[in-house]
Amino acid sequence: MHWLIEPFTADFFLRALVGGAFVAIICGVVGTWVIIRGMAFLGEAIGHGMLPGVALATVAGAPAIAGGAVSAVVMSAMISLLQRRGRLSYDTSIGLLFVSMLSLGVIIVSHSRSFATDATAMLFGDILAMDDGDLLGLLLAATATISIAVILHRNFVAAAFDTRIAQTLGLRPQVAQLALVGLVTLAVVSSYQAVGSLLVVGLLLAPAVAASPWTRSIPARMTVAVAFGIVAVALGLLCSWYAGTAAGASIAMAAITLAALSGISGHLYAGRSTRAIKIPEPEPAPDFVPLTGK
């Protein structure tokens, strides 16, 4: 039995578990809106848009997370600016900025010979290296995410289903859109060390997808998504411990596996419920008895 509790006796494992739980809270709340609004491509683009900032910060000797955060914020602002002022569609604007920021990051990286380790951590994460400062930052990010989601819940709902009604009610859908882009940016940046920019989309989407078959309201879906995310973090870390796999990739794969199992289970449950509800057949009409006049 000792081997079962062995991982939980290591301080770095417990810090990774707590930090991953904070990331699951952030991604569960934000990922629910990402699924509803169809913004998965935005999360992927912002994740790759962090690369120039990380590269510049690394070359300058500054914290990589600080450079990545600045770069992600700049990209989010440029996406919003192009959408409001330009003639390009939303996905086209994201695609162009995605390629340009990624290309700029690769150009900067190509001029630095000491970037290999940092690039690996940036792309795939290093959750096992979390310290107390990282946990505090994630706690603040989770608190900010929940607060914004609660305060702007009505705005998000109205903007998601009918922007004209939202404007009529004075809920300012433009502000809701900007705030939602900001939440996606916060989720990507805060998840940087846990699963990296390449894998963050999996943790952002999979728990929310897994929660979909079992919930009927947005707050419930967020809560269940957070629970799925925390389970995925725990399973991924345990897999990494016993199988010697990469922690970030294991967490992302666990989240996607849970989403697949949840979808299959939800489909089977819905099928059984449908079969269990039997519609009674109508009684046959009585036979026609002709009048004989007797």
GROMACS .gro file of N, CA, C and O in nm, residues 149-224:
model
  304
  149ALA      N    1  -1.648   3.633  -1.388
  149ALA     CA    2  -1.754   3.548  -1.441
  149ALA      C    3  -1.886   3.571  -1.368
  149ALA      O    4  -1.993   3.568  -1.429
  150VAL      N    5  -1.880   3.595  -1.238
  150VAL     CA    6  -2.003   3.619  -1.161
  150VAL      C    7  -2.059   3.757  -1.191
  150VAL      O    8  -2.180   3.775  -1.215
  151ILE      N    9  -1.973   3.859  -1.191
  151ILE     CA   10  -2.018   3.996  -1.210
  151ILE      C   11  -2.078   4.016  -1.350
  151ILE      O   12  -2.180   4.083  -1.366
  152LEU      N   13  -2.015   3.958  -1.451
  152LEU     CA   14  -2.058   3.979  -1.590
  152LEU      C   15  -2.139   3.862  -1.645
  152LEU      O   16  -2.153   3.849  -1.767
  153HIS      N   17  -2.194   3.780  -1.558
  153HIS     CA   18  -2.267   3.661  -1.606
  153HIS      C   19  -2.383   3.699  -1.697
  153HIS      O   20  -2.399   3.641  -1.806
  154ARG      N   21  -2.466   3.794  -1.656
  154ARG     CA   22  -2.581   3.834  -1.738
  154ARG      C   23  -2.534   3.891  -1.872
  154ARG      O   24  -2.595   3.864  -1.976
  155ASN      N   25  -2.427   3.969  -1.869
  155ASN     CA   26  -2.374   4.025  -1.994
  155ASN      C   27  -2.327   3.914  -2.088
  155ASN      O   28  -2.354   3.918  -2.208
  156PHE      N   29  -2.256   3.816  -2.033
  156PHE     CA   30  -2.207   3.705  -2.114
  156PHE      C   31  -2.323   3.626  -2.175
  156PHE      O   32  -2.319   3.589  -2.293
  157VAL      N   33  -2.425   3.599  -2.095
  157VAL     CA   34  -2.539   3.520  -2.144
  157VAL      C   35  -2.611   3.595  -2.256
  157VAL      O   36  -2.641   3.540  -2.362
  158ALA      N   37  -2.639   3.723  -2.232
  158ALA     CA   38  -2.711   3.801  -2.332
  158ALA      C   39  -2.631   3.815  -2.461
  158ALA      O   40  -2.685   3.801  -2.572
  159ALA      N   41  -2.500   3.841  -2.449
  159ALA     CA   42  -2.416   3.856  -2.567
  159ALA      C   43  -2.401   3.725  -2.643
  159ALA      O   44  -2.382   3.724  -2.765
  160ALA      N   45  -2.410   3.613  -2.572
  160ALA     CA   46  -2.393   3.483  -2.637
  160ALA      C   47  -2.513   3.445  -2.723
  160ALA      O   48  -2.497   3.378  -2.825
  161PHE      N   49  -2.631   3.491  -2.686
  161PHE     CA   50  -2.751   3.444  -2.754
  161PHE      C   51  -2.815   3.550  -2.844
  161PHE      O   52  -2.875   3.515  -2.946
  162ASP      N   53  -2.804   3.676  -2.810
  162ASP     CA   54  -2.862   3.780  -2.897
  162ASP      C   55  -2.803   3.915  -2.858
  162ASP      O   56  -2.840   3.972  -2.755
  163THR      N   57  -2.710   3.965  -2.940
  163THR     CA   58  -2.644   4.092  -2.908
  163THR      C   59  -2.741   4.210  -2.915
  163THR      O   60  -2.725   4.308  -2.842
  164ARG      N   61  -2.843   4.200  -3.002
  164ARG     CA   62  -2.937   4.312  -3.013
  164ARG      C   63  -3.021   4.326  -2.886
  164ARG      O   64  -3.045   4.438  -2.838
  165ILE      N   65  -3.065   4.214  -2.832
  165ILE     CA   66  -3.139   4.219  -2.706
  165ILE      C   67  -3.049   4.269  -2.593
  165ILE      O   68  -3.092   4.346  -2.506
  166ALA      N   69  -2.922   4.225  -2.597
  166ALA     CA   70  -2.827   4.270  -2.495
  166ALA      C   71  -2.811   4.421  -2.500
  166ALA      O   72  -2.806   4.489  -2.396
  167GLN      N   73  -2.801   4.478  -2.620
  167GLN     CA   74  -2.791   4.622  -2.633
  167GLN      C   75  -2.918   4.692  -2.584
  167GLN      O   76  -2.912   4.796  -2.518
  168THR      N   77  -3.033   4.635  -2.616
  168THR     CA   78  -3.160   4.693  -2.572
  168THR      C   79  -3.171   4.695  -2.420
  168THR      O   80  -3.221   4.792  -2.361
  169LEU      N   81  -3.120   4.591  -2.356
  169LEU     CA   82  -3.124   4.583  -2.210
  169LEU      C   83  -3.011   4.660  -2.143
  169LEU      O   84  -3.004   4.664  -2.021
  170GLY      N   85  -2.924   4.721  -2.224
  170GLY     CA   86  -2.812   4.797  -2.169
  170GLY      C   87  -2.702   4.714  -2.110
  170GLY      O   88  -2.631   4.759  -2.019
  171LEU      N   89  -2.686   4.591  -2.160
  171LEU     CA   90  -2.585   4.500  -2.105
  171LEU      C   91  -2.451   4.508  -2.176
  171LEU      O   92  -2.360   4.432  -2.144
  172ARG      N   93  -2.440   4.592  -2.277
  172ARG     CA   94  -2.313   4.624  -2.344
  172ARG      C   95  -2.239   4.498  -2.389
  172ARG      O   96  -2.142   4.454  -2.326
  173PRO      N   97  -2.283   4.436  -2.497
  173PRO     CA   98  -2.219   4.312  -2.546
  173PRO      C   99  -2.074   4.331  -2.587
  173PRO      O  100  -1.995   4.237  -2.580
  174GLN      N  101  -2.036   4.454  -2.629
  174GLN     CA  102  -1.896   4.478  -2.666
  174GLN      C  103  -1.804   4.463  -2.545
  174GLN      O  104  -1.695   4.405  -2.553
  175VAL      N  105  -1.851   4.515  -2.432
  175VAL     CA  106  -1.773   4.500  -2.309
  175VAL      C  107  -1.764   4.354  -2.269
  175VAL      O  108  -1.658   4.306  -2.225
  176ALA      N  109  -1.874   4.281  -2.285
  176ALA     CA  110  -1.873   4.139  -2.253
  176ALA      C  111  -1.775   4.063  -2.341
  176ALA      O  112  -1.703   3.974  -2.293
  177GLN      N  113  -1.769   4.099  -2.470
  177GLN     CA  114  -1.676   4.032  -2.561
  177GLN      C  115  -1.531   4.060  -2.522
  177GLN      O  116  -1.447   3.969  -2.518
  178LEU      N  117  -1.501   4.186  -2.490
  178LEU     CA  118  -1.365   4.221  -2.447
  178LEU      C  119  -1.328   4.150  -2.318
  178LEU      O  120  -1.216   4.101  -2.302
  179ALA      N  121  -1.424   4.145  -2.224
  179ALA     CA  122  -1.396   4.078  -2.097
  179ALA      C  123  -1.373   3.929  -2.119
  179ALA      O  124  -1.287   3.868  -2.054
  180LEU      N  125  -1.448   3.869  -2.211
  180LEU     CA  126  -1.431   3.726  -2.238
  180LEU      C  127  -1.296   3.698  -2.302
  180LEU      O  128  -1.230   3.599  -2.268
  181VAL      N  129  -1.255   3.783  -2.394
  181VAL     CA  130  -1.121   3.769  -2.453
  181VAL      C  131  -1.015   3.783  -2.345
  181VAL      O  132  -0.914   3.711  -2.342
  182GLY      N  133  -1.037   3.877  -2.251
  182GLY     CA  134  -0.944   3.893  -2.140
  182GLY      C  135  -0.938   3.769  -2.052
  182GLY      O  136  -0.829   3.730  -2.006
  183LEU      N  137  -1.053   3.705  -2.029
  183LEU     CA  138  -1.054   3.582  -1.948
  183LEU      C  139  -0.979   3.469  -2.019
  183LEU      O  140  -0.908   3.391  -1.954
  184VAL      N  141  -0.998   3.458  -2.149
  184VAL     CA  142  -0.925   3.355  -2.224
  184VAL      C  143  -0.775   3.381  -2.215
  184VAL      O  144  -0.695   3.288  -2.196
  185THR      N  145  -0.736   3.507  -2.228
  185THR     CA  146  -0.595   3.543  -2.215
  185THR      C  147  -0.541   3.508  -2.078
  185THR      O  148  -0.432   3.451  -2.064
  186LEU      N  149  -0.619   3.539  -1.974
  186LEU     CA  150  -0.578   3.508  -1.837
  186LEU      C  151  -0.564   3.357  -1.818
  186LEU      O  152  -0.469   3.310  -1.754
  187ALA      N  153  -0.657   3.281  -1.873
  187ALA     CA  154  -0.652   3.135  -1.859
  187ALA      C  155  -0.528   3.077  -1.927
  187ALA      O  156  -0.460   2.990  -1.872
  188VAL      N  157  -0.499   3.126  -2.048
  188VAL     CA  158  -0.383   3.075  -2.122
  188VAL      C  159  -0.253   3.110  -2.050
  188VAL      O  160  -0.164   3.025  -2.033
  189VAL      N  161  -0.242   3.235  -2.006
  189VAL     CA  162  -0.119   3.279  -1.940
  189VAL      C  163  -0.099   3.207  -1.806
  189VAL      O  164   0.011   3.162  -1.774
  190SER      N  165  -0.206   3.196  -1.728
  190SER     CA  166  -0.193   3.132  -1.597
  190SER      C  167  -0.167   2.982  -1.609
  190SER      O  168  -0.109   2.922  -1.518
  191SER      N  169  -0.210   2.921  -1.720
  191SER     CA  170  -0.187   2.778  -1.740
  191SER      C  171  -0.053   2.749  -1.806
  191SER      O  172  -0.020   2.633  -1.832
  192TYR      N  173   0.022   2.854  -1.834
  192TYR     CA  174   0.148   2.843  -1.908
  192TYR      C  175   0.243   2.742  -1.845
  192TYR      O  176   0.295   2.653  -1.911
  193GLN      N  177   0.267   2.754  -1.714
  193GLN     CA  178   0.364   2.665  -1.651
  193GLN      C  179   0.309   2.525  -1.632
  193GLN      O  180   0.384   2.427  -1.635
  194ALA      N  181   0.178   2.513  -1.616
  194ALA     CA  182   0.121   2.381  -1.587
  194ALA      C  183   0.125   2.290  -1.709
  194ALA      O  184   0.178   2.178  -1.703
  195VAL      N  185   0.069   2.334  -1.821
  195VAL     CA  186   0.060   2.246  -1.938
  195VAL      C  187   0.120   2.306  -2.064
  195VAL      O  188   0.121   2.242  -2.170
  196GLY      N  189   0.169   2.429  -2.059
  196GLY     CA  190   0.231   2.490  -2.176
  196GLY      C  191   0.129   2.541  -2.275
  196GLY      O  192   0.010   2.511  -2.268
  197SER      N  193   0.176   2.619  -2.370
  197SER     CA  194   0.087   2.683  -2.466
  197SER      C  195   0.027   2.584  -2.566
  197SER      O  196  -0.082   2.606  -2.617
  198LEU      N  197   0.097   2.476  -2.596
  198LEU     CA  198   0.044   2.379  -2.692
  198LEU      C  199  -0.068   2.294  -2.634
  198LEU      O  200  -0.158   2.251  -2.705
  199LEU      N  201  -0.063   2.269  -2.504
  199LEU     CA  202  -0.158   2.177  -2.443
  199LEU      C  203  -0.269   2.247  -2.366
  199LEU      O  204  -0.363   2.181  -2.321
  200VAL      N  205  -0.259   2.378  -2.349
  200VAL     CA  206  -0.357   2.449  -2.267
  200VAL      C  207  -0.497   2.440  -2.327
  200VAL      O  208  -0.598   2.435  -2.254
  201VAL      N  209  -0.507   2.434  -2.460
  201VAL     CA  210  -0.639   2.428  -2.523
  201VAL      C  211  -0.710   2.299  -2.483
  201VAL      O  212  -0.833   2.297  -2.465
  202GLY      N  213  -0.635   2.189  -2.467
  202GLY     CA  214  -0.697   2.065  -2.423
  202GLY      C  215  -0.760   2.077  -2.287
  202GLY      O  216  -0.873   2.031  -2.264
  203LEU      N  217  -0.691   2.140  -2.192
  203LEU     CA  218  -0.745   2.158  -2.058
  203LEU      C  219  -0.853   2.265  -2.055
  203LEU      O  220  -0.939   2.264  -1.968
  204LEU      N  221  -0.848   2.355  -2.152
  204LEU     CA  222  -0.950   2.460  -2.160
  204LEU      C  223  -1.081   2.406  -2.216
  204LEU      O  224  -1.189   2.449  -2.175
  205LEU      N  225  -1.074   2.310  -2.308
  205LEU     CA  226  -1.193   2.262  -2.376
  205LEU      C  227  -1.246   2.130  -2.319
  205LEU      O  228  -1.367   2.113  -2.302
  206ALA      N  229  -1.157   2.035  -2.294
  206ALA     CA  230  -1.201   1.899  -2.261
  206ALA      C  231  -1.290   1.891  -2.137
  206ALA      O  232  -1.394   1.825  -2.141
  207PRO      N  233  -1.254   1.954  -2.023
  207PRO     CA  234  -1.344   1.945  -1.907
  207PRO      C  235  -1.482   2.003  -1.933
  207PRO      O  236  -1.583   1.947  -1.886
  208ALA      N  237  -1.490   2.113  -2.007
  208ALA     CA  238  -1.621   2.172  -2.040
  208ALA      C  239  -1.701   2.080  -2.131
  208ALA      O  240  -1.823   2.067  -2.117
  209VAL      N  241  -1.633   2.014  -2.225
  209VAL     CA  242  -1.701   1.917  -2.311
  209VAL      C  243  -1.748   1.797  -2.228
  209VAL      O  244  -1.860   1.746  -2.248
  210ALA      N  245  -1.666   1.751  -2.135
  210ALA     CA  246  -1.704   1.638  -2.051
  210ALA      C  247  -1.825   1.670  -1.964
  210ALA      O  248  -1.907   1.581  -1.935
  211ALA      N  249  -1.839   1.795  -1.923
  211ALA     CA  250  -1.951   1.833  -1.836
  211ALA      C  251  -2.081   1.851  -1.912
  211ALA      O  252  -2.189   1.849  -1.853
  212SER      N  253  -2.074   1.867  -2.044
  212SER     CA  254  -2.192   1.901  -2.123
  212SER      C  255  -2.306   1.800  -2.112
  212SER      O  256  -2.422   1.840  -2.097
  213PRO      N  257  -2.281   1.668  -2.120
  213PRO     CA  258  -2.396   1.575  -2.119
  213PRO      C  259  -2.470   1.568  -1.985
  213PRO      O  260  -2.581   1.516  -1.979
  214TRP      N  261  -2.409   1.620  -1.878
  214TRP     CA  262  -2.466   1.600  -1.745
  214TRP      C  263  -2.523   1.727  -1.683
  214TRP      O  264  -2.567   1.724  -1.567
  215THR      N  265  -2.525   1.836  -1.755
  215THR     CA  266  -2.571   1.963  -1.699
  215THR      C  267  -2.669   2.030  -1.794
  215THR      O  268  -2.668   2.005  -1.914
  216ARG      N  269  -2.749   2.120  -1.737
  216ARG     CA  270  -2.848   2.193  -1.815
  216ARG      C  271  -2.836   2.345  -1.798
  216ARG      O  272  -2.905   2.419  -1.865
  217SER      N  273  -2.752   2.390  -1.708
  217SER     CA  274  -2.734   2.534  -1.687
  217SER      C  275  -2.586   2.568  -1.694
  217SER      O  276  -2.499   2.481  -1.674
  218ILE      N  277  -2.557   2.694  -1.721
  218ILE     CA  278  -2.417   2.736  -1.735
  218ILE      C  279  -2.341   2.725  -1.604
  218ILE      O  280  -2.229   2.672  -1.602
  219PRO      N  281  -2.393   2.774  -1.490
  219PRO     CA  282  -2.318   2.758  -1.364
  219PRO      C  283  -2.292   2.612  -1.329
  219PRO      O  284  -2.182   2.578  -1.281
  220ALA      N  285  -2.391   2.526  -1.352
  220ALA     CA  286  -2.369   2.383  -1.324
  220ALA      C  287  -2.262   2.325  -1.415
  220ALA      O  288  -2.180   2.244  -1.372
  221ARG      N  289  -2.263   2.366  -1.540
  221ARG     CA  290  -2.163   2.317  -1.634
  221ARG      C  291  -2.023   2.361  -1.593
  221ARG      O  292  -1.928   2.283  -1.602
  222MET      N  293  -2.010   2.482  -1.545
  222MET     CA  294  -1.880   2.530  -1.495
  222MET      C  295  -1.833   2.446  -1.377
  222MET      O  296  -1.716   2.405  -1.370
  223THR      N  297  -1.925   2.420  -1.283
  223THR     CA  298  -1.888   2.344  -1.163
  223THR      C  299  -1.843   2.203  -1.198
  223THR      O  300  -1.740   2.154  -1.149
  224VAL      N  301  -1.919   2.136  -1.284
  224VAL     CA  302  -1.883   2.000  -1.324
  224VAL      C  303  -1.753   2.001  -1.406
  224VAL      O  304  -1.670   1.910  -1.393
   0.00000   0.00000   0.00000
